[in-house]
N, C-alpha and C. Protein backbone atom coordinates (compact mmCIF):
# COMPACT_ATOMS: atom_id res chain seq x y z
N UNK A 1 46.45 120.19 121.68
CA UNK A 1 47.71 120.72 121.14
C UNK A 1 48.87 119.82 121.56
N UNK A 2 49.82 119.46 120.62
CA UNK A 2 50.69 118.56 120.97
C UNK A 2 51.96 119.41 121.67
N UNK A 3 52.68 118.63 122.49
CA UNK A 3 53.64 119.36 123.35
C UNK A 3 54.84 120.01 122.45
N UNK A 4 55.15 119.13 121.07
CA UNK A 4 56.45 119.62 120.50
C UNK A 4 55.81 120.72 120.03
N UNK A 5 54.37 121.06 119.97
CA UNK A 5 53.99 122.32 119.04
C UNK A 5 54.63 123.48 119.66
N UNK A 6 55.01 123.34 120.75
CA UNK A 6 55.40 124.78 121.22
C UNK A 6 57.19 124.78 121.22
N UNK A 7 57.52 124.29 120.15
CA UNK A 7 59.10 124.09 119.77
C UNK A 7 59.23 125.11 118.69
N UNK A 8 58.19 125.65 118.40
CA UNK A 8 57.92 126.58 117.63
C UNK A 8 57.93 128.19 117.96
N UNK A 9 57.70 128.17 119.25
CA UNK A 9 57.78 129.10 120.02
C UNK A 9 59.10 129.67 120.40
N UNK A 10 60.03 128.53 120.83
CA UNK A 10 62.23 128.53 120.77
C UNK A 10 62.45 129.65 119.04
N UNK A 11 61.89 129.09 117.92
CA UNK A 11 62.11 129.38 116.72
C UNK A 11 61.59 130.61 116.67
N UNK A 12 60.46 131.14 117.10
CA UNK A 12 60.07 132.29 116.63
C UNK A 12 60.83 133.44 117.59
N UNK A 13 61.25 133.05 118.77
CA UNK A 13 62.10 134.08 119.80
C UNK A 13 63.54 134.40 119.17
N UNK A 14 64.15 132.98 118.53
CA UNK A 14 65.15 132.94 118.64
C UNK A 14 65.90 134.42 116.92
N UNK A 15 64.94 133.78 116.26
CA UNK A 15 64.54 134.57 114.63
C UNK A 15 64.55 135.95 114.73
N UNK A 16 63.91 136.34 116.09
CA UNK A 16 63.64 137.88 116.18
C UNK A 16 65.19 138.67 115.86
N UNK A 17 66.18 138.50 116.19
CA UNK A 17 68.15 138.56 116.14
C UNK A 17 68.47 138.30 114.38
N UNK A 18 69.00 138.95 113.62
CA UNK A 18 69.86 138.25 112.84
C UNK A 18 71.14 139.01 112.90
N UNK A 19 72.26 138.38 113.90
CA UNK A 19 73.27 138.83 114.41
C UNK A 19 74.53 138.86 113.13
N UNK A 20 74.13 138.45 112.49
CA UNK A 20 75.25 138.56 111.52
C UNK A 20 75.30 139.85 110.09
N UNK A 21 73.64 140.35 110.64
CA UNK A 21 73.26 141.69 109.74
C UNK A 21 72.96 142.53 110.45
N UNK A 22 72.88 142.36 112.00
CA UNK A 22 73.13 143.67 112.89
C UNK A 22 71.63 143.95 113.14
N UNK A 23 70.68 143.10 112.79
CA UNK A 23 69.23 143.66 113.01
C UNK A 23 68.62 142.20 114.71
N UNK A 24 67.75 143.23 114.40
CA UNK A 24 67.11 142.72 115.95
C UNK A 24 65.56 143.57 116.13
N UNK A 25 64.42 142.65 115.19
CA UNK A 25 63.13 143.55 115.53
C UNK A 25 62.41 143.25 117.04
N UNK A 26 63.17 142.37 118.07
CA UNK A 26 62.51 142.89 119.54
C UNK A 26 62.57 143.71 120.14
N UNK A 27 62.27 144.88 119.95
CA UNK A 27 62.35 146.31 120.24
C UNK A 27 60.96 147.00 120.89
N UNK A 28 59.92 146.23 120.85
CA UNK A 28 58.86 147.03 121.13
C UNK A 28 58.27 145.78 122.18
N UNK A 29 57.51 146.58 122.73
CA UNK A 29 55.70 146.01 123.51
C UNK A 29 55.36 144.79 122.29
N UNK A 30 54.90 145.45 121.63
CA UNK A 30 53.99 145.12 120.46
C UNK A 30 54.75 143.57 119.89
N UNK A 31 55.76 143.92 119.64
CA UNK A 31 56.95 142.90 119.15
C UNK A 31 56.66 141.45 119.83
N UNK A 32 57.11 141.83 120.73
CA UNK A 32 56.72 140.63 122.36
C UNK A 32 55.84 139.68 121.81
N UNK A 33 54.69 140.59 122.01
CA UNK A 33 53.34 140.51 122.22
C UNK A 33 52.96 139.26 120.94
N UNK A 34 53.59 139.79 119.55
CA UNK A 34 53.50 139.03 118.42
C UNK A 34 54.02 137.49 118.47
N UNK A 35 55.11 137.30 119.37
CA UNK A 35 55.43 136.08 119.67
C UNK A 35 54.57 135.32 119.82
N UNK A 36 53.40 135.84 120.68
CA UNK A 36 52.93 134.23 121.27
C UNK A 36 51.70 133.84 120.31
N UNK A 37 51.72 134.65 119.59
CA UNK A 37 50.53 133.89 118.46
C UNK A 37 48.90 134.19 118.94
N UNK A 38 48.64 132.84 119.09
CA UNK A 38 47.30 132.72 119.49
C UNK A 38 46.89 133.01 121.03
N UNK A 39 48.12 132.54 121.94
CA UNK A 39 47.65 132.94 123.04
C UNK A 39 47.90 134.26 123.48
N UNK A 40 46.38 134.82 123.55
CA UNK A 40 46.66 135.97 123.82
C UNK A 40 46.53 136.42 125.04
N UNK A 41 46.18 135.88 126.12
CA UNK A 41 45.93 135.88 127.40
C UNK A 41 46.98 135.99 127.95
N UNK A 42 48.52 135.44 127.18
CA UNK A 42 49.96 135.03 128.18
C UNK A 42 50.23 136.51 127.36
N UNK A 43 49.89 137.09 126.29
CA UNK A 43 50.94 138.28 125.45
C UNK A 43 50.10 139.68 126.28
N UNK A 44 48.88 139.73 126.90
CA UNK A 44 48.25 140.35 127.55
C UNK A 44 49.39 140.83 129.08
N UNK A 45 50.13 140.00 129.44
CA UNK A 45 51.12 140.34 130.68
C UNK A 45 52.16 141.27 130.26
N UNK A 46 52.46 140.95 128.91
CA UNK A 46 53.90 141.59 128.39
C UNK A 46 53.69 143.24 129.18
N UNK A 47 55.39 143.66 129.36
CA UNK A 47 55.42 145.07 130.10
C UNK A 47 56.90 145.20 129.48
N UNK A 48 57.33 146.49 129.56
CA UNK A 48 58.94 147.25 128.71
C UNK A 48 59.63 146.90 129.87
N UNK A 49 59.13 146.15 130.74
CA UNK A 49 60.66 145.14 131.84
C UNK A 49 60.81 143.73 131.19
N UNK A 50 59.96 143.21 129.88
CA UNK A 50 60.19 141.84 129.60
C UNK A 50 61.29 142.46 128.48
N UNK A 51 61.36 142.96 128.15
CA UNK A 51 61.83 143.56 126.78
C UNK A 51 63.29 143.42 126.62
N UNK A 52 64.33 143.64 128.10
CA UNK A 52 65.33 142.72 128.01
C UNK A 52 65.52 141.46 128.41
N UNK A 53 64.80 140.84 129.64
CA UNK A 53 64.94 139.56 129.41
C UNK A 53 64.13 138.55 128.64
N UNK A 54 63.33 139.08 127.90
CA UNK A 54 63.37 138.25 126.63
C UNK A 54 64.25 138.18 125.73
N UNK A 55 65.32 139.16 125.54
CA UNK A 55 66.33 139.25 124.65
C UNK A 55 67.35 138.21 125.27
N UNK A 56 67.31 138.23 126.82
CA UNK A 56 67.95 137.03 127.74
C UNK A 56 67.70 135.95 127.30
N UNK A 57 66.74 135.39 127.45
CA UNK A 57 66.32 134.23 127.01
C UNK A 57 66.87 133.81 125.54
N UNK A 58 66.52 134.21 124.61
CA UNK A 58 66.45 134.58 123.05
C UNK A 58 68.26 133.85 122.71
N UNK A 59 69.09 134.65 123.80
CA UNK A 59 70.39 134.41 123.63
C UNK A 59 70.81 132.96 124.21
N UNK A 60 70.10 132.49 125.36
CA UNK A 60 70.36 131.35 125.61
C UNK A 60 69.55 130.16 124.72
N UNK A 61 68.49 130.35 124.05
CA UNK A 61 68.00 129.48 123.12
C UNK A 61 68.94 129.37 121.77
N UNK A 62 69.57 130.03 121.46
CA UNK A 62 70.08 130.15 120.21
C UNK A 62 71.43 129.51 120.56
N UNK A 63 71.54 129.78 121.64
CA UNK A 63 73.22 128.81 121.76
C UNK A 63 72.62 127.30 122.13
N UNK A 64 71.49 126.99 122.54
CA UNK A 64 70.67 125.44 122.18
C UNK A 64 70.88 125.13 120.61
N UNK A 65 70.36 126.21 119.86
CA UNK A 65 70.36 125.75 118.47
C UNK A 65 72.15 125.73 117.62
N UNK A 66 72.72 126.67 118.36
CA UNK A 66 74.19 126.46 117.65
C UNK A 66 75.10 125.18 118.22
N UNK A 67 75.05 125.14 119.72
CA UNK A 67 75.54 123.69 119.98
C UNK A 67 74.75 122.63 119.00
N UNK A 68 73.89 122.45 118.87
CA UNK A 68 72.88 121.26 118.25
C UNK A 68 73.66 120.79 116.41
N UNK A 69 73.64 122.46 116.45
CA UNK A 69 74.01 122.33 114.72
C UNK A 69 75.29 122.49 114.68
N UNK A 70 76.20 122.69 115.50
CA UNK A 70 77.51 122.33 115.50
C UNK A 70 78.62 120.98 116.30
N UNK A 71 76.94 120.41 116.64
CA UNK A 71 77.40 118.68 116.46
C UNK A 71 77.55 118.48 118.04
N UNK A 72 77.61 119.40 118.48
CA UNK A 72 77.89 119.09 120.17
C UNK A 72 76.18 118.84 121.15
N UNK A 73 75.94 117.67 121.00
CA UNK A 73 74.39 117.60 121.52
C UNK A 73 74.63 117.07 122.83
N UNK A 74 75.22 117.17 123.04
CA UNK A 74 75.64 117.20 124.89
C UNK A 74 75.53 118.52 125.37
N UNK A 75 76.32 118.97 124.63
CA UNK A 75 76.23 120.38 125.47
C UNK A 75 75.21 121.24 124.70
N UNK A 76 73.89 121.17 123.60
CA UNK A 76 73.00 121.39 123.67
C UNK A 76 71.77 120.72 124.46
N UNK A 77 71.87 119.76 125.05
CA UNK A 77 70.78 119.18 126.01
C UNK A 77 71.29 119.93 127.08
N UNK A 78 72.27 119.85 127.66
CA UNK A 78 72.87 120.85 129.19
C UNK A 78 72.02 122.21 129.19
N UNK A 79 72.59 123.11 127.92
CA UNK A 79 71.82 124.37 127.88
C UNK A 79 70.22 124.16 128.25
N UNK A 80 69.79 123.05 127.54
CA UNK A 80 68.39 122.99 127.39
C UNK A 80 67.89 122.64 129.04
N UNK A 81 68.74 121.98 129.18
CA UNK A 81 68.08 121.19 130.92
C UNK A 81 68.28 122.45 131.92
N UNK A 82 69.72 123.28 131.83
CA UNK A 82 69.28 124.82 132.90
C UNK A 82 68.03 125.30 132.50
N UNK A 83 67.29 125.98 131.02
CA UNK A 83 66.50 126.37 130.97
C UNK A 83 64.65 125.90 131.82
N UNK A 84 65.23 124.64 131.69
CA UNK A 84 63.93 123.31 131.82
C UNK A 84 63.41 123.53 133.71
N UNK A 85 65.11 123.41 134.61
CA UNK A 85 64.88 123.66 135.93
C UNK A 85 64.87 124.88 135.91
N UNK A 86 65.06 126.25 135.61
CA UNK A 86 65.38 127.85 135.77
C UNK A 86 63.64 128.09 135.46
N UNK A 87 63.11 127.39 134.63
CA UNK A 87 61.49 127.71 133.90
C UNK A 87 60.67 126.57 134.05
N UNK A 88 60.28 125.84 135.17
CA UNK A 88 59.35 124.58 134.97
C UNK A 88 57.95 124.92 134.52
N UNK A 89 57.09 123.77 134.45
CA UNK A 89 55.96 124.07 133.49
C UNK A 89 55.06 123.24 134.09
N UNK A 90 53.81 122.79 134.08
CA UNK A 90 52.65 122.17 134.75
C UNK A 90 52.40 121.15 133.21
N UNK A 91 52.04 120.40 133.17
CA UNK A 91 51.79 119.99 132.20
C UNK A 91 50.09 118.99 132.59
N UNK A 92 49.19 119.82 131.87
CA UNK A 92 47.47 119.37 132.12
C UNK A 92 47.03 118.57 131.08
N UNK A 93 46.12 118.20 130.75
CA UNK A 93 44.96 117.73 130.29
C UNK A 93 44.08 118.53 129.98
N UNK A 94 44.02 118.99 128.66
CA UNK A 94 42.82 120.04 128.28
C UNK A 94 42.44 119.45 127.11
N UNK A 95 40.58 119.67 126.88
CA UNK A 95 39.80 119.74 125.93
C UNK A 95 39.34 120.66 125.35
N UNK A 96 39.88 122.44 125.57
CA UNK A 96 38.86 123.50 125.64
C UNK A 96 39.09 123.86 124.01
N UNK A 97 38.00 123.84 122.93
CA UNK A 97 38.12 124.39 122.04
C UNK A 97 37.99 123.10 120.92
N UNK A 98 38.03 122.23 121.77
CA UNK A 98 38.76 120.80 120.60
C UNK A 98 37.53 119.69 120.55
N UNK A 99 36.50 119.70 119.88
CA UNK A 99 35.30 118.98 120.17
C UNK A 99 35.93 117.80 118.38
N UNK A 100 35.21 116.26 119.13
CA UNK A 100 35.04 115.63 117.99
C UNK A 100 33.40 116.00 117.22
N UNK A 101 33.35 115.11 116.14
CA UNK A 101 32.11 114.88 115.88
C UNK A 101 31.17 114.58 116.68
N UNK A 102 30.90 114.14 117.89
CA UNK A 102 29.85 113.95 118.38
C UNK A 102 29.45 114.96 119.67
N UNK A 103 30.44 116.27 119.58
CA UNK A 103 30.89 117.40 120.28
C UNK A 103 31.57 116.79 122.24
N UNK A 104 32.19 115.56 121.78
CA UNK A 104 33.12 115.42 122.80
C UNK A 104 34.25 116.56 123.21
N UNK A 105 34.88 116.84 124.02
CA UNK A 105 36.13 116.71 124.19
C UNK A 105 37.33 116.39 123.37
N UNK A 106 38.20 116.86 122.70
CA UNK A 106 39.56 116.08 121.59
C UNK A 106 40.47 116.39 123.14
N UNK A 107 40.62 115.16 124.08
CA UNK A 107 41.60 115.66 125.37
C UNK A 107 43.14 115.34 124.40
N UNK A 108 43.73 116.12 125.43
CA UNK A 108 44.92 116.72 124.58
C UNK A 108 45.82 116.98 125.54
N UNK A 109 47.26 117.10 125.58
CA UNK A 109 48.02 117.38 126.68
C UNK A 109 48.47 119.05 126.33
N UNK A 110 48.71 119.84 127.41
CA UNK A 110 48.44 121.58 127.17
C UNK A 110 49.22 121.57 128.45
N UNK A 111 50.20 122.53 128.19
CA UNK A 111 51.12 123.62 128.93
C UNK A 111 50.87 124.56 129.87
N UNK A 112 50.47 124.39 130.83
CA UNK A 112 49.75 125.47 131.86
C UNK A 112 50.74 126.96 132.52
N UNK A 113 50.65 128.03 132.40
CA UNK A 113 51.37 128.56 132.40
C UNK A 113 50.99 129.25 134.19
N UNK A 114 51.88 129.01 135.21
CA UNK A 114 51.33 129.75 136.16
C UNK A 114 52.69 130.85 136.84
N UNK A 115 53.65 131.38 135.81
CA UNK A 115 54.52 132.04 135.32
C UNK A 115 54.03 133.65 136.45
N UNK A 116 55.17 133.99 136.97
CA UNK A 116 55.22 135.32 137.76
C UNK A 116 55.19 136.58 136.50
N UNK A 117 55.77 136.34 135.59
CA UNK A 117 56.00 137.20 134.40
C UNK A 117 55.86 136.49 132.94
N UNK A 118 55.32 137.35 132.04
CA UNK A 118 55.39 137.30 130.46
C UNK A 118 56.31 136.07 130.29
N UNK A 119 57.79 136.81 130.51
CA UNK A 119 58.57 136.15 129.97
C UNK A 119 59.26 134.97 130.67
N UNK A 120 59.13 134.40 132.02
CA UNK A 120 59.15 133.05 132.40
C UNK A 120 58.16 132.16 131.68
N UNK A 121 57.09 132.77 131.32
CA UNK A 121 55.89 132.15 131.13
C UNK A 121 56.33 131.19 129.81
N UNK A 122 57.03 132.21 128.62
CA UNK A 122 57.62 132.31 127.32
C UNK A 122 58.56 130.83 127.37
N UNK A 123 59.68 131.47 128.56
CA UNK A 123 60.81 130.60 128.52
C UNK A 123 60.47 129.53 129.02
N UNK A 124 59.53 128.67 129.48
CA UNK A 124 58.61 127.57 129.67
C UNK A 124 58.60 126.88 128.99
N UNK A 125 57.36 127.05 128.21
CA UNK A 125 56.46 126.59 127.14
C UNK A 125 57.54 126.35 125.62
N UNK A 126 58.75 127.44 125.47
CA UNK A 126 59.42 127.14 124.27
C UNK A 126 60.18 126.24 125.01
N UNK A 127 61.01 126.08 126.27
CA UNK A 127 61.99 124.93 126.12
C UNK A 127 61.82 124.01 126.58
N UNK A 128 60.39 124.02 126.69
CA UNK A 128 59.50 122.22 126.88
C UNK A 128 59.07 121.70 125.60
N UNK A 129 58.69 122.79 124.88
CA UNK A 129 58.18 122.34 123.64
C UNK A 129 59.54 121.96 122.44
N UNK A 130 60.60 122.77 123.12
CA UNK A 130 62.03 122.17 122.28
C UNK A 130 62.63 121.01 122.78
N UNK A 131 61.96 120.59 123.83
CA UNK A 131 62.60 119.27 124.95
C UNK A 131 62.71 117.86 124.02
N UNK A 132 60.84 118.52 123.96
CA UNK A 132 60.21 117.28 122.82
C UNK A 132 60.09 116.85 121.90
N UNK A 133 60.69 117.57 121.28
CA UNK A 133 61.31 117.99 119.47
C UNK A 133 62.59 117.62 119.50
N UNK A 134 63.50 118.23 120.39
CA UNK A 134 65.01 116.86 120.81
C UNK A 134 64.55 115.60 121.07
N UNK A 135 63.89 115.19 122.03
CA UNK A 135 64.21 113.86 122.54
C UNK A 135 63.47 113.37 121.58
N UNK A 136 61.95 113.60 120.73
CA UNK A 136 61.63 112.65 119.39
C UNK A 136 62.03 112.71 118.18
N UNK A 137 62.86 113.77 118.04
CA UNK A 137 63.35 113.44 116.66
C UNK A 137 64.99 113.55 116.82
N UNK A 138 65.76 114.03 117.73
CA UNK A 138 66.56 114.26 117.84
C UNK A 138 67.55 115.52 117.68
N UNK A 139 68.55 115.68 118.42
CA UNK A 139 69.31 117.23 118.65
C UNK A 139 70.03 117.27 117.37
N UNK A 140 69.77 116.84 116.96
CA UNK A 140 70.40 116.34 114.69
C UNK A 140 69.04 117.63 114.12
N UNK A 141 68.03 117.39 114.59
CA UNK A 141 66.89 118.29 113.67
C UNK A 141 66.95 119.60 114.37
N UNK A 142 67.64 120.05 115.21
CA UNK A 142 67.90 121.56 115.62
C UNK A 142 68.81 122.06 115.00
N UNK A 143 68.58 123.03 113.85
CA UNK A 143 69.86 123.87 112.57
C UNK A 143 69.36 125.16 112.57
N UNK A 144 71.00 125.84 111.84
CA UNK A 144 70.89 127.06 112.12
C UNK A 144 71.50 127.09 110.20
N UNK A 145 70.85 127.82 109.54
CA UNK A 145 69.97 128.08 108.32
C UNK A 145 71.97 128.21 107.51
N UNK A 146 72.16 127.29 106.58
CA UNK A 146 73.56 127.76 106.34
C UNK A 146 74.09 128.30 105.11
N UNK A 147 72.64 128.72 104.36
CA UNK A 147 73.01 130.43 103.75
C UNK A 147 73.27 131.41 104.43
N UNK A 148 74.71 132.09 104.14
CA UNK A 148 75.20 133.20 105.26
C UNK A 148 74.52 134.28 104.26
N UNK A 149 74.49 135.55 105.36
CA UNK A 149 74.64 135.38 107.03
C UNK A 149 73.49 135.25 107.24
N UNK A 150 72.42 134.82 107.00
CA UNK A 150 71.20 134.50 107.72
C UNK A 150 71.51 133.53 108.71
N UNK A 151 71.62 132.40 109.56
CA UNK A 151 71.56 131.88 110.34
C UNK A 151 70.74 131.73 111.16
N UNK A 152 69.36 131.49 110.78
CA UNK A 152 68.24 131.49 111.14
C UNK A 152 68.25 130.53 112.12
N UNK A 153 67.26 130.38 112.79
CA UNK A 153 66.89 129.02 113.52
C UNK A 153 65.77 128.19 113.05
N UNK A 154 66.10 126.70 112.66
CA UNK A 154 64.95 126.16 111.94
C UNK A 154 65.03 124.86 112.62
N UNK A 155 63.75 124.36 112.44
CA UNK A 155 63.50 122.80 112.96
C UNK A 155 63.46 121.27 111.87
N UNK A 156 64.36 120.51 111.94
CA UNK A 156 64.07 120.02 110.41
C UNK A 156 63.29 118.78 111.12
N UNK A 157 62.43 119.00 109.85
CA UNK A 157 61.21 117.51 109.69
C UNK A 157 61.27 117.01 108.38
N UNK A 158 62.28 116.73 108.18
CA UNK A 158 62.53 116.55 106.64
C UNK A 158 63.02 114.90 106.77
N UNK A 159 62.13 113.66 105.93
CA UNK A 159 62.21 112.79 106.12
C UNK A 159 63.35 112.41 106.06
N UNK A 160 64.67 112.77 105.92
CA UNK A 160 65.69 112.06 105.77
C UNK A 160 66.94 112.95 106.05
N UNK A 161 66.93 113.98 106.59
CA UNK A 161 67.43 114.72 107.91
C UNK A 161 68.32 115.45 106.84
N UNK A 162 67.88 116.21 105.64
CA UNK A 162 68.59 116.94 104.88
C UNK A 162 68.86 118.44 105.04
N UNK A 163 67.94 118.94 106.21
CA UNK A 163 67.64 120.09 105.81
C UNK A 163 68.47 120.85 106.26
N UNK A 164 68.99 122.30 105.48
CA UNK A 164 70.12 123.28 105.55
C UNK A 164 69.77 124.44 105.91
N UNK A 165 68.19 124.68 105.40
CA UNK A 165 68.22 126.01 104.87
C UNK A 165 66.61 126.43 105.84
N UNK A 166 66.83 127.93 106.60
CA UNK A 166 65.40 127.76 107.61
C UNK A 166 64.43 128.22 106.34
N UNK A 167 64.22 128.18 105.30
CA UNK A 167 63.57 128.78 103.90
C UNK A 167 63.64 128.36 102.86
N UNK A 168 62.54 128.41 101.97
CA UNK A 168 63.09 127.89 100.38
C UNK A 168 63.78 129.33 99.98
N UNK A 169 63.34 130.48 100.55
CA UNK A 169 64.06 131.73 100.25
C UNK A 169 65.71 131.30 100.18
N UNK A 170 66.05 130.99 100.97
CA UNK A 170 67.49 131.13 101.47
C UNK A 170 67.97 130.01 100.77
N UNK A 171 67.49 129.06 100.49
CA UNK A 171 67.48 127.36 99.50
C UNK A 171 67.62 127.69 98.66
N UNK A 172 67.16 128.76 97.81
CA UNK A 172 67.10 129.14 96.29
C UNK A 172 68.72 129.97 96.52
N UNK A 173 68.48 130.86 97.26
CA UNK A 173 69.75 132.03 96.96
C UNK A 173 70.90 131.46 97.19
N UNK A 174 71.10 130.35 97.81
CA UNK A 174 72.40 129.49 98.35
C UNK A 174 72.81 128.95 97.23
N UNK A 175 71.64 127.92 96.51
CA UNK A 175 71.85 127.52 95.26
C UNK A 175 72.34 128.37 94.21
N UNK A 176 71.61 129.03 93.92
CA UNK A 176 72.32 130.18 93.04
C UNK A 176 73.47 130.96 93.44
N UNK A 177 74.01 131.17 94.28
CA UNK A 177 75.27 131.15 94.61
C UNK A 177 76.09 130.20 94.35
N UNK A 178 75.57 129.25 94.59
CA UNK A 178 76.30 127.90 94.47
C UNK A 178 77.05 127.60 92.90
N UNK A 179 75.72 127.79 92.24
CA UNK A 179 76.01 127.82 90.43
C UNK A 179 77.21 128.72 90.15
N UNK A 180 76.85 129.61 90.63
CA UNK A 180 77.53 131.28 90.01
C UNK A 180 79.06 131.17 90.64
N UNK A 181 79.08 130.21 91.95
CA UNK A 181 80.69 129.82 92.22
C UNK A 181 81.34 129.05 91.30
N UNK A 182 80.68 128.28 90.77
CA UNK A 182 80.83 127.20 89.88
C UNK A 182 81.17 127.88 88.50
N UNK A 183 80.62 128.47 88.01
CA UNK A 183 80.74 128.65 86.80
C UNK A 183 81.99 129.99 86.80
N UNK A 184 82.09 130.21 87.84
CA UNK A 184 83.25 131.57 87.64
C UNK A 184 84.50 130.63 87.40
N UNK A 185 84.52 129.15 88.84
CA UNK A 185 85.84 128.41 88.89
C UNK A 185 86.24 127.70 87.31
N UNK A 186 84.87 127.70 86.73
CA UNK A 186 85.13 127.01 85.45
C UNK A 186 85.97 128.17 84.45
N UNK A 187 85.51 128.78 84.92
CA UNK A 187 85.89 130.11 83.86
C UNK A 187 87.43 130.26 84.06
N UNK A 188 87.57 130.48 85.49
CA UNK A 188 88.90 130.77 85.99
C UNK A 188 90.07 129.26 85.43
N UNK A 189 89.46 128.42 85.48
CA UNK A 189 90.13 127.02 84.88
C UNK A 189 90.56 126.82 83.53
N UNK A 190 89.34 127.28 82.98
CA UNK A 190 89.47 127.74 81.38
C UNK A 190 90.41 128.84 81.06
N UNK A 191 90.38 129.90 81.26
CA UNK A 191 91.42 130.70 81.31
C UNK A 191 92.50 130.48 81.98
N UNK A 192 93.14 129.50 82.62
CA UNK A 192 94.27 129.21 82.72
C UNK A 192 95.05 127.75 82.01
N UNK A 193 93.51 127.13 81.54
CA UNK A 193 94.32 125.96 80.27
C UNK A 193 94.44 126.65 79.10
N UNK A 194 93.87 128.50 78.93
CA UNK A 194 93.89 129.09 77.33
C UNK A 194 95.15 129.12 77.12
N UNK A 195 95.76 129.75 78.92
CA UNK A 195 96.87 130.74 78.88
C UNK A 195 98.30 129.45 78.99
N UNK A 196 98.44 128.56 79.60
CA UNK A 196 98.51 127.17 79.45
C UNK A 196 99.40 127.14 77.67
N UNK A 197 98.18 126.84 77.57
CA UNK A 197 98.15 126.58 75.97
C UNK A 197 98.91 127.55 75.43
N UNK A 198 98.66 128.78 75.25
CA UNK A 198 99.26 129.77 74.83
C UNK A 198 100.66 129.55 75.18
N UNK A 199 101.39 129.46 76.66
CA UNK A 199 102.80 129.37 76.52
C UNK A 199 103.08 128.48 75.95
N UNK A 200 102.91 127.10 76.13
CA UNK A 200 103.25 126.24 75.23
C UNK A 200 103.72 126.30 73.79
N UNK A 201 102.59 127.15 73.12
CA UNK A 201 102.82 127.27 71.69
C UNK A 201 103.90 128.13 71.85
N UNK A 202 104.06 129.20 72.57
CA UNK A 202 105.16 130.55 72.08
C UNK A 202 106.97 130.00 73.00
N UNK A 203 106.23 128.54 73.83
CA UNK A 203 107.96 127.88 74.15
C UNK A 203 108.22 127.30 72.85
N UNK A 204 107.22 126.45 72.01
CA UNK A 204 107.83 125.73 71.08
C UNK A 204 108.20 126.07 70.01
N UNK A 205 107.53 127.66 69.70
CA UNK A 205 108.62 128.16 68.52
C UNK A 205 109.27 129.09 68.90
N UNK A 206 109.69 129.46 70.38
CA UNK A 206 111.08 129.88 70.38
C UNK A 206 112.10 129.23 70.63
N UNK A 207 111.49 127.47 70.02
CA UNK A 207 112.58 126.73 70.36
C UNK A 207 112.89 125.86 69.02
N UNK A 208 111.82 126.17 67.72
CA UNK A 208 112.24 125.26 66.61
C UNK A 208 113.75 125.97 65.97
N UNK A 209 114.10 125.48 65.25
CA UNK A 209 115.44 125.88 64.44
C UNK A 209 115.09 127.00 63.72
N UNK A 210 115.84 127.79 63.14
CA UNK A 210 115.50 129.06 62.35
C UNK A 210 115.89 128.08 61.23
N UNK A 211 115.24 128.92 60.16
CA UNK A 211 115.26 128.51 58.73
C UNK A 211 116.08 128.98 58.19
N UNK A 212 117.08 128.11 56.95
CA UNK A 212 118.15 128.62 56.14
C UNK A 212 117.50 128.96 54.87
């Protein structure tokens, strides 16, 4: 498993919030638990004492992703580096699960978690795995989704560093917004070269000569 894979992990904590529609599905055990995906051995610790400081965490990752996408990557690496010393991580050498063709070993570098709680364990593994996703592609590919109000958290891998939107969902509806702004301003433009027009005509014949 590659190390930025768990940059994925920052994204899926951070997503759980959409603060600008007042929702927030980290509310449960269960919720938690859904974070960690495959590993189920680390979602096996979760207890209703992680339940706010994962929401802790959650808040300090997302101000990683709003410094980043609001151009200040200084002071998104800072955020990132408290998290990095506050949560250190072991970093091993594992083969377990990963055989080539000739049923070798695929050795691989893997995240060892030897975490007092769930959620140190969490805040680890996502802001090592976001470390490495900054420093190789850069604090430019950390965005926050800019169809409002979603403001998602997304990672761009987009060959040529375009990306806006954490969705084609939100890509489509932006666009179409986009049109539908457009075509009202046209409208609104048009109706003011009609009206335009219109005075014009009713200055110039209340200004020709009357007829004898």
């Amino acid at each position: 498993m590659e190390l930025a894979y768990y940059s994925d992990y920052a994204v899926r904590l951070v997503n759980t919030e959409e603060p600008a529609r007042g929702r927030d599905s980290l509310t449960t055990v269960e919720a938690v638990k859904e974070l960690f995906g495959p590993a189920g051995q680390m979602a096996r610790r979760v207890t209703e004492a992680d339940l706010p400081r994962f929401r802790a965490i959650r808040a300090r990752l997302r101000a990683v992703f709003t410094a980043a996408d609001e151009g200040d990557h200084t002071g998104a690496v800072d955020l990132l580096n408290s998290l990095l010393l506050e949560f250190p991580v072991s970093p091993q050498i594992s083969g377990h699960d990963h055989l080539d063709d000739e049923g070798r070993p695929r050795w691989h570098m893997h995240l060892a978690d030897h975490s007092s709680n769930a959620t140190a364990g969490y805040a680890a593994i996502s802001a090592m795995g976001l470390a490495f996703h900054l420093t190789e592609f850069g604090a430019d590919r950390l965005g926050l989704c800019q169809a409002p109000p979603c403001r998602n958290a997304y990672l761009d891998t987009s060959t040529n560093r375009s990306r806006r939107y954490c969705s084609d969902r939100c890509a489509t509806r932006a666009n179409v917004a986009a049109y539908r702004a457009r075509k009202r301003l046209e409208a609104e433009r048009a109706d003011r070269g009609d009206l335009t027009g219109r005075t014009a005509e009713n200055s110039q014949e209340s200004t020709a000569p009357a007829e004898r």
